[in-house]
Amino acid sequence: MSQVIQFPPLLKVDNLRVSFRINKKESVETVKGVSFDIPRNATVALVGESGSGKSVSSLAVMGLLPEDTSSVSADSQIIFDGRNLLELSREERRDLCGKDISMIFQEPMTSLNPVFTVGFQIGEVLRLHMGMDAKQARQRTIALLEEVGIPDPANKVDAYPSQMSGGQQQRVMIAMAIACEPKLLIADEPTTALDVTIQKQIIDLIDALRIKHKMSVLFITHDLALVGEIADHVIVMRNGEIRESGSVEQIFEQPKDTYTQALLHCRPTLDSRPWRLPVIADYMENGGAVLEQKERPRGLTGNEEIVLEVNNLGKSFFSREGFFGKKEFKAVEGVSFKLARGKTLGVVGESGSGKTTVGLTLMRLHQATSGQALFDGKDILSMSNKDFMQYKRRIQIIFQNPYASLNPRFTIGQILMEPMHIHQIGANDGERSAMAYQLLEKVGLPKAAFHRYPHEFSGGQRQRIAIARCLTMKPEVLVCDESVSALDVSVQAQVLNLLQDLQEEFGLSYIFISHDLAVVKYIADQVMVMNKGRVVELANSDDLYHNPTQAYTKTLLNAIPKGLQH
């Protein structure tokens, strides 16, 4: 009888405890005795909501925690290939983590230096850790760009990050991470802001590179749907602790922990549309039982009142070419649709399809090149700024990034009252502040939020504040531009439920722009699919998802992570 040889894991994390100092006397423990293994040549997914401790755990492995504000417990161990990383000197740790362990960060645009070419940045890794000269580094960089699927790598090597799409930037980050052929690749939310087709390409690329280079991968995400696509093992974290771990099949098909079950049920699925999305708190309080709900009907009959009619909308951008010439790029071309009162139009497509440009052009944040947008029979695109002022109140936008769209120097009260001042809503500040308090209650925030600043709130709470700010205008149309894309599944469910409640109460019409097709199917009555600035398909939500007529739409639907079906 042959004996099975058990190889030690590549990485063994034992009793990891990480604390952050709040002030000179107080500290808070964010990772509370976490232990897990990463086998050789395997992918382990670390799953949890924001604040669960998953990214802090990965930063502890990389040695990237801030030394002045954080500390790792003395009895913690991080054993990599037989060596305790916590006992190495700073120089030893840097050499090891640059070469044998590497990391792909969530935001490639903030991780890549905007003033250096991508070739220089990848080459720097090769020169520093592999001892290559400039010529060798350039040749290796071009080969790496080709390996990660960058088109025309010989020319792209001299491009700056700003000249690349989000998907290409993430591929550059992957090229940089695998440059030294590491044994362990840590991918921290590498696909969060990417559309479904690019997301699938990145997932497939990471998996193919893992097999080719015989790496191990630690894949960090808040989205369980992705886990079924890439992982062998899953670790579920909450509040700095591991709630459950096991094979991907066991986690999806027989989850034992109530929190894991809640994560699986919070996200919209393609085969049902409950009246309200369950949130994690509801699920936990109900002892893990799925509440039976009636289905929410969606779709248009054709007899609805039309609040906004867009005809042949076009938007071009121009760049200089030569001394006197200019080059036209048609971002949006010939887009037409009708938005029914109290209904939702979902707008989907890959990055660069023109969906956000449509929303910004309707808001007159871009000047339309051609076409009409009829609001109550009047074209809001051709009227003067003075005439548009009264319509500005009636059509508002919720931006994707609540961190960037809220003024950090204003209190929440000032943020809510500023548009009321501008549009002369309310007789005095007393009336306006009373309205602001009502709106905070409406979006589920406490009255105390009125005197606090944006940085004191989570991403989901900031998005609620952004929604409340839009409601100060009492709008009829809300453009939601990727407004839930960066949120955890539970927070996303809360915001989607809020949008539905507001639509029912005020009869709001939504233009819901998103790359998440499962979310769009859940909230939209009608879906418009865009590709290269044009509308390729427009149909009722259920019709489009069940019977897509265009090949491009089928490609988008096929790219939805299979984990969503669980």
XYZ file of C-alpha atoms in Angstrom:
566
model
C 0.000 0.000 0.000
C 1.566 3.287 -1.110
C 1.804 6.102 1.410
C 0.353 9.512 0.512
C 2.953 12.212 1.093
C 1.482 15.325 2.756
C 3.375 18.456 1.736
C 3.372 21.355 4.174
C 1.285 24.340 3.041
C 3.023 27.174 1.204
C 1.620 29.699 3.697
C 0.473 29.003 7.244
C -1.133 31.838 9.204
C -1.457 30.968 12.890
C -3.324 33.026 15.517
C -2.926 36.288 13.608
C -3.956 39.255 15.743
C -3.694 42.805 14.401
C -4.504 45.949 16.377
C -4.730 49.591 15.320
C -4.149 52.477 17.684
C -7.036 54.957 17.935
C -5.147 57.350 20.230
C -2.277 57.223 22.734
C -4.254 55.094 25.196
C -6.720 53.099 23.111
C -6.440 50.544 20.336
C -8.900 48.297 18.499
C -8.265 44.693 17.440
C -9.378 44.236 13.824
C -8.060 40.696 13.248
C -8.795 38.385 16.174
C -6.780 35.168 16.198
C -7.168 34.154 12.558
C -5.578 30.866 11.399
C -5.591 29.391 7.891
C -3.395 27.546 5.368
C -2.782 28.145 1.680
C -1.755 24.860 -0.044
C 0.740 24.800 -2.886
C -0.653 25.276 -6.403
C -4.132 26.133 -5.121
C -6.462 29.123 -4.937
C -7.915 30.115 -1.574
C -10.677 32.746 -1.453
C -10.937 35.034 1.565
C -14.527 36.327 1.629
C -16.277 38.904 3.789
C -17.796 42.353 3.960
C -15.850 45.591 4.378
C -14.383 45.676 7.872
C -14.191 41.885 8.154
C -10.389 41.966 8.363
C -9.626 40.174 5.099
C -7.514 42.962 3.529
C -5.746 43.660 6.842
C -4.810 39.962 7.016
C -3.304 40.105 3.518
C -1.405 43.312 4.294
C 0.021 41.604 7.389
C 1.315 38.784 5.156
C 2.907 41.351 2.822
C 4.358 43.401 5.678
C 2.515 46.501 4.457
C 0.688 47.443 7.656
C 1.508 50.985 8.849
C 4.204 50.638 11.497
C 3.229 53.768 13.406
C -0.452 52.892 13.950
C -0.669 49.081 13.839
C 0.818 46.121 15.659
C 0.828 42.347 15.237
C 0.589 40.213 18.366
C 3.850 38.610 19.557
C 2.289 35.124 19.545
C 1.122 35.410 15.922
C 2.933 33.457 13.206
C 3.001 33.793 9.419
C 5.016 30.864 8.066
C 5.883 31.102 4.366
C 7.818 28.220 2.828
C 9.163 27.276 6.253
C 10.170 30.808 7.355
C 8.330 32.960 9.898
C 7.868 36.287 8.090
C 7.357 38.146 11.365
C 10.928 37.283 12.451
C 12.626 38.611 9.296
C 14.373 41.978 9.084
C 12.779 44.737 7.033
C 15.266 44.154 4.172
C 14.694 40.372 4.159
C 10.937 40.888 4.209
C 11.070 43.377 1.327
C 13.197 41.069 -0.843
C 10.937 38.104 -0.155
C 7.656 39.981 -0.656
C 8.827 41.619 -3.835
C 9.924 38.354 -5.408
C 8.272 35.283 -3.852
C 5.049 36.947 -2.670
C 3.357 39.649 -4.731
C 0.061 41.504 -4.588
C -2.534 42.911 -6.993
C -4.368 45.825 -5.433
C -8.018 46.796 -5.877
C -7.598 50.159 -7.595
C -5.065 50.001 -10.451
C -5.368 53.736 -11.164
C -4.216 54.616 -7.646
C -1.636 51.804 -7.532
C 0.074 52.769 -10.793
C 2.187 55.939 -10.861
C 0.548 58.306 -13.392
C 3.805 60.068 -14.325
C 5.720 56.933 -15.410
C 5.021 54.633 -18.352
C 3.736 51.158 -17.566
C 6.921 49.728 -19.076
C 9.097 51.695 -16.682
C 7.033 50.563 -13.684
C 7.147 46.868 -14.585
C 10.825 47.180 -15.530
C 11.611 48.700 -12.128
C 10.467 45.458 -10.454
C 12.694 43.399 -12.776
C 15.731 45.642 -12.263
C 15.311 45.703 -8.485
C 14.537 42.034 -7.806
C 15.966 40.201 -10.834
C 19.072 42.337 -11.475
C 18.227 42.904 -15.161
C 19.704 45.764 -17.153
C 17.445 48.237 -19.005
C 17.422 46.287 -22.289
C 16.668 42.931 -20.640
C 13.941 44.508 -18.493
C 12.258 46.067 -21.546
C 12.244 42.777 -23.475
C 10.868 40.901 -20.455
C 8.232 43.625 -19.879
C 6.959 43.343 -23.467
C 6.736 39.557 -23.024
C 4.817 40.007 -19.772
C 2.360 42.468 -21.362
C 1.765 39.950 -24.137
C 1.269 37.167 -21.587
C -1.472 39.092 -19.742
C -3.277 39.908 -22.987
C -2.376 43.553 -23.633
C -2.802 44.252 -27.375
C 0.217 45.595 -29.281
C 2.593 45.228 -26.282
C 5.617 46.647 -28.149
C 3.858 50.017 -28.313
C 1.799 49.792 -25.117
C 5.022 49.395 -23.121
C 5.554 53.146 -23.589
C 1.950 54.107 -22.691
C 0.969 55.891 -19.488
C -1.705 54.412 -17.184
C -4.185 57.147 -18.149
C -3.992 55.990 -21.778
C -5.332 52.544 -20.865
C -8.782 51.261 -19.916
C -9.541 49.961 -16.408
C -9.239 46.368 -17.577
C -5.876 47.033 -19.244
C -4.602 48.809 -16.118
C -5.518 45.776 -14.046
C -3.666 43.545 -16.532
C -0.593 45.768 -16.110
C -0.857 45.279 -12.332
C -1.016 41.510 -12.887
C 2.029 41.659 -15.190
C 3.918 43.560 -12.497
C 2.839 41.038 -9.848
C 3.971 37.956 -11.825
C 7.155 39.581 -13.182
C 9.380 37.704 -10.720
C 7.334 34.480 -10.971
C 6.198 34.517 -7.320
C 5.163 31.424 -5.394
C 2.164 33.241 -3.859
C -0.027 35.844 -5.583
C -2.401 37.876 -3.394
C -5.276 39.440 -5.356
C -7.162 42.013 -3.255
C -10.575 42.716 -4.851
C -8.977 42.779 -8.342
C -12.284 42.910 -10.272
C -14.580 45.087 -8.109
C -14.972 48.018 -10.511
C -14.791 46.032 -13.768
C -17.687 45.066 -16.036
C -18.727 41.409 -16.295
C -16.815 40.521 -19.467
C -13.557 42.146 -18.314
C -14.103 40.644 -14.856
C -14.376 37.166 -16.371
C -11.253 37.769 -18.483
C -9.262 38.816 -15.380
C -10.517 35.807 -13.382
C -9.627 33.425 -16.234
C -6.234 35.116 -16.661
C -5.315 34.778 -12.975
C -6.341 31.117 -13.019
C -4.396 30.403 -16.227
C -1.277 32.113 -14.841
C -1.606 30.138 -11.590
C -1.560 26.877 -13.561
C 1.250 27.988 -15.895
C 3.563 29.303 -13.168
C 2.493 26.766 -10.493
C 1.609 29.550 -8.081
C -0.737 29.653 -5.135
C -3.349 32.433 -5.110
C -5.049 34.181 -2.194
C -8.129 35.775 -3.772
C -9.813 38.408 -1.581
C -13.371 39.472 -2.391
C -16.705 40.505 -0.884
C -18.563 38.769 -3.717
C -19.227 35.050 -3.213
C -20.434 34.836 -6.815
C -16.840 35.113 -8.046
C -15.566 32.464 -5.690
C -17.170 29.585 -7.579
C -15.297 30.695 -10.703
C -11.775 30.515 -9.325
C -11.347 29.079 -5.826
C -10.520 25.591 -4.522
C -10.988 26.536 -0.858
C -13.027 29.309 0.797
C -12.529 31.142 4.098
C -15.431 33.315 5.298
C -14.556 36.188 7.657
C -16.670 38.551 9.722
C -15.629 41.125 12.338
C -12.014 39.936 12.328
C -12.838 36.264 12.866
C -13.195 33.209 10.627
C -16.811 32.059 10.583
C -16.402 29.111 8.242
C -13.907 27.469 5.907
C -14.034 24.547 3.519
C -13.970 23.491 -0.113
C -15.805 25.699 -2.587
C -18.375 22.920 -3.162
C -19.096 22.589 0.559
C -19.427 26.362 1.092
C -21.842 26.760 -1.817
C -23.882 23.593 -1.431
C -23.834 22.937 2.331
C -22.830 26.129 4.194
C -22.942 25.525 7.940
C -22.627 29.062 9.312
C -25.656 31.359 9.233
C -23.508 34.269 8.081
C -22.234 32.307 5.056
C -25.821 31.383 4.191
C -26.768 35.071 4.490
C -23.984 36.159 2.130
C -25.240 33.671 -0.458
C -28.834 34.899 -0.230
C -28.272 38.696 -0.136
C -27.252 39.022 -3.741
C -29.913 39.242 -6.480
C -30.170 36.106 -8.588
C -31.236 35.726 -12.197
C -34.072 33.316 -11.456
C -36.110 35.254 -8.874
C -37.067 38.794 -7.924
C -38.291 38.908 -4.310
C -40.319 41.922 -3.218
C -37.425 42.973 -0.989
C -33.847 41.736 -1.003
C -32.928 40.042 2.298
C -30.076 41.736 4.142
C -27.643 39.944 6.422
C -29.215 41.324 9.622
C -32.667 40.032 8.591
C -31.268 36.624 7.796
C -29.280 36.313 11.031
C -32.221 37.448 13.167
C -34.455 34.883 11.466
C -32.162 32.030 12.453
C -30.961 31.408 8.924
C -34.405 30.790 7.450
C -35.158 32.275 4.033
C -38.283 34.414 4.295
C -40.936 33.566 1.740
C -41.799 36.622 -0.353
C -43.986 37.327 -3.325
C -42.237 38.151 -6.570
C -41.933 41.790 -7.593
C -43.397 42.326 -11.085
C -41.281 44.256 -13.573
C -41.810 45.375 -17.137
C -43.762 47.883 -19.252
C -47.159 47.439 -20.882
C -46.730 50.334 -23.320
C -49.504 52.420 -21.745
C -47.320 54.185 -19.161
C -46.930 57.959 -18.989
C -43.569 59.026 -20.473
C -41.559 61.456 -18.352
C -38.419 61.657 -20.556
C -38.049 60.952 -24.267
C -34.570 60.828 -25.797
C -34.221 60.960 -29.581
C -31.018 60.312 -31.564
C -28.690 61.457 -28.760
C -25.070 61.901 -29.800
C -21.916 62.976 -27.989
C -18.471 63.302 -29.572
C -15.135 64.157 -28.020
C -12.390 65.823 -30.029
C -8.625 65.583 -29.710
C -5.902 67.475 -31.551
C -4.236 65.775 -34.486
C -1.237 67.514 -35.982
C -0.980 71.311 -35.863
C -4.406 72.268 -37.135
C -6.467 69.079 -37.358
C -8.704 67.444 -34.825
C -9.849 63.864 -34.399
C -13.445 62.977 -33.507
C -14.361 60.144 -31.143
C -18.070 59.303 -31.094
C -18.738 58.196 -27.515
C -22.533 58.104 -28.010
C -24.287 57.845 -31.360
C -27.998 57.722 -32.231
C -29.299 56.716 -28.782
C -33.106 56.812 -28.403
C -35.368 55.607 -25.592
C -38.432 56.539 -23.532
C -38.442 56.606 -19.733
C -41.820 55.834 -18.127
C -42.939 57.620 -14.960
C -42.310 55.553 -11.829
C -40.332 52.922 -13.760
C -36.665 51.960 -14.112
C -34.595 51.793 -17.299
C -31.452 49.713 -16.815
C -28.474 50.649 -18.999
C -25.792 47.978 -19.364
C -22.645 47.465 -21.402
C -18.906 47.106 -21.078
C -16.607 49.936 -20.021
C -16.407 52.397 -22.897
C -19.847 51.461 -24.239
C -21.119 55.011 -23.640
C -23.621 54.297 -20.858
C -22.182 56.804 -18.352
C -21.766 59.402 -21.124
C -25.512 59.117 -21.825
C -26.287 59.889 -18.168
C -23.853 62.805 -17.930
C -25.090 64.274 -21.220
C -28.711 64.154 -20.038
C -27.572 66.042 -16.911
C -25.826 68.574 -19.196
C -22.517 67.755 -17.519
C -21.467 66.993 -21.102
C -22.746 69.103 -23.987
C -24.675 66.970 -26.470
C -23.384 66.923 -30.050
C -26.777 65.994 -31.480
C -30.264 64.830 -30.530
C -33.050 65.783 -28.142
C -34.087 64.991 -24.575
C -37.739 65.967 -24.172
C -38.872 66.616 -20.601
C -42.564 67.615 -20.550
C -42.242 68.170 -24.295
C -39.336 70.641 -23.966
C -35.789 69.856 -25.081
C -33.574 70.240 -22.001
C -30.416 69.872 -24.107
C -30.960 72.966 -26.274
C -32.402 75.399 -23.701
C -30.333 78.111 -22.018
C -28.696 77.579 -18.618
C -31.261 79.957 -17.093
C -34.199 77.993 -18.488
C -32.606 74.673 -17.513
C -32.325 75.802 -13.871
C -35.925 74.826 -13.118
C -35.388 71.409 -14.737
C -32.164 70.840 -12.798
C -34.308 70.224 -9.730
C -36.351 67.608 -11.552
C -33.491 65.438 -12.859
C -30.689 64.499 -10.464
C -27.738 62.104 -10.484
C -26.223 59.717 -7.925
C -22.555 59.219 -8.786
C -20.620 55.960 -8.507
C -18.107 57.107 -5.922
C -19.662 58.605 -2.763
C -16.140 59.247 -1.432
C -15.460 61.744 -4.234
C -18.944 63.229 -4.671
C -19.391 64.538 -1.101
C -17.496 67.669 -0.009
C -15.191 66.529 2.837
C -15.200 70.017 4.398
C -18.986 70.199 4.747
C -21.039 68.548 7.460
C -23.855 66.300 6.259
C -26.299 69.059 7.204
C -24.452 71.557 5.001
C -24.306 69.035 2.141
C -28.074 68.549 2.283
C -28.956 72.226 2.761
C -26.665 73.658 0.059
C -28.904 72.652 -2.899
C -31.930 73.944 -0.991
C -30.231 77.345 -0.667
C -29.313 77.416 -4.366
C -32.810 76.485 -5.538
C -34.576 78.505 -2.809
C -36.334 75.517 -1.293
C -37.715 76.311 2.161
C -38.419 79.740 3.627
C -35.450 79.785 6.034
C -32.644 77.650 7.476
C -34.909 76.311 10.208
C -37.279 74.895 7.597
C -34.390 73.531 5.523
C -32.735 71.807 8.471
C -36.089 70.235 9.418
C -36.345 68.889 5.851
C -32.768 67.606 6.053
C -33.549 65.708 9.270
C -36.598 64.138 7.605
C -34.510 63.034 4.626
C -31.852 61.473 6.873
C -34.602 59.456 8.550
C -36.006 58.558 5.124
C -32.674 57.009 4.019
C -32.146 55.222 7.336
C -29.553 57.459 9.008
C -29.732 58.859 12.578
C -30.350 62.548 13.303
C -26.835 62.767 14.780
C -25.471 62.374 11.224
C -26.523 65.978 10.515
C -23.507 67.395 12.387
C -20.929 64.846 11.258
C -18.554 64.813 8.256
C -18.415 62.370 5.292
C -15.226 60.637 6.463
C -17.081 59.435 9.567
C -19.367 57.203 7.482
C -18.991 53.910 5.618
C -19.344 53.646 1.831
C -22.942 52.461 2.080
C -23.865 55.285 4.464
C -22.223 57.855 2.159
C -24.270 56.527 -0.742
C -27.404 57.021 1.378
C -26.307 60.615 2.030
C -25.833 61.131 -1.717
C -29.363 59.808 -2.289
C -30.722 62.125 0.428
C -28.986 65.085 -1.246
C -30.740 64.249 -4.532
C -34.081 64.023 -2.722
C -33.733 67.590 -1.399
C -34.685 68.676 -4.928
C -37.784 66.458 -4.987
C -36.732 65.145 -8.420
C -38.832 63.175 -10.858
C -35.883 61.429 -12.563
C -32.786 59.979 -10.886
C -29.746 58.900 -12.905
C -27.992 56.201 -10.857
C -24.473 55.893 -12.290
C -22.978 52.633 -10.951
C -24.376 53.726 -7.589
C -24.158 50.272 -5.918
C -21.223 48.719 -7.793
C -18.575 49.193 -5.090
C -20.779 48.185 -2.133
C -20.780 44.933 -0.163
C -23.619 42.560 -1.031
C -25.570 43.322 2.152
C -25.132 47.099 1.875
C -25.976 46.840 -1.817
C -29.215 45.062 -0.896
C -30.066 47.838 1.597
C -29.520 50.576 -0.997
C -31.525 48.700 -3.669
C -34.387 48.244 -1.182
C -34.203 51.961 -0.371
C -34.350 52.922 -4.058
C -37.410 50.714 -4.504
C -39.122 52.223 -1.445
C -38.480 55.751 -2.712
C -39.751 54.849 -6.167
C -42.996 53.535 -4.684
C -43.444 56.528 -2.364
C -42.563 59.365 -4.740
C -43.151 57.818 -8.175
C -39.500 58.342 -9.140
C -38.168 57.253 -12.523
C -34.657 55.784 -12.598
C -32.019 55.517 -15.304
C -29.986 52.781 -13.628
C -26.514 52.496 -15.173
C -24.559 49.415 -14.128
C -22.147 46.715 -15.256
C -23.761 44.238 -12.834
C -26.369 42.403 -14.882
C -27.886 40.529 -11.923
C -28.604 43.815 -10.120
C -30.058 45.348 -13.293
C -32.398 42.403 -13.838
C -33.625 42.762 -10.268
C -34.377 46.501 -10.318
C -35.107 47.369 -13.969
C -38.411 47.236 -15.838
C -36.702 47.744 -19.175
C -33.058 47.152 -20.150
C -31.029 48.993 -22.782
C -27.824 47.276 -23.914
C -25.083 49.530 -25.267
C -21.936 48.711 -27.231
C -19.463 51.198 -28.740
C -21.801 54.149 -28.173
C -24.864 52.581 -29.793
C -27.973 50.819 -28.519
C -27.845 47.179 -29.620
C -30.943 45.917 -27.792
C -33.837 47.416 -25.808
C -36.514 45.226 -24.212
C -38.435 44.463 -21.038
C -36.152 43.040 -18.359
C -37.477 39.455 -18.297
C -37.718 39.261 -22.092
C -34.131 40.401 -22.585
C -32.667 38.025 -20.008
C -34.687 34.994 -21.127
C -34.566 35.582 -24.881
C -31.711 37.921 -25.897
C -31.716 38.546 -29.640
C -28.248 40.036 -30.102
C -24.922 38.167 -29.899
C -23.393 40.954 -27.785
C -26.174 40.670 -25.191
C -25.650 36.907 -25.051
C -21.926 37.479 -24.459
C -22.679 39.783 -21.517
C -25.128 37.296 -19.991
C -22.729 34.370 -20.421
C -20.046 36.325 -18.541
C -22.137 36.558 -15.334
C -20.320 34.527 -12.639
C -21.881 31.092 -12.257
C -21.763 31.465 -8.497
C -24.796 33.720 -8.830
C -26.927 30.730 -9.646
C -26.297 29.087 -6.280
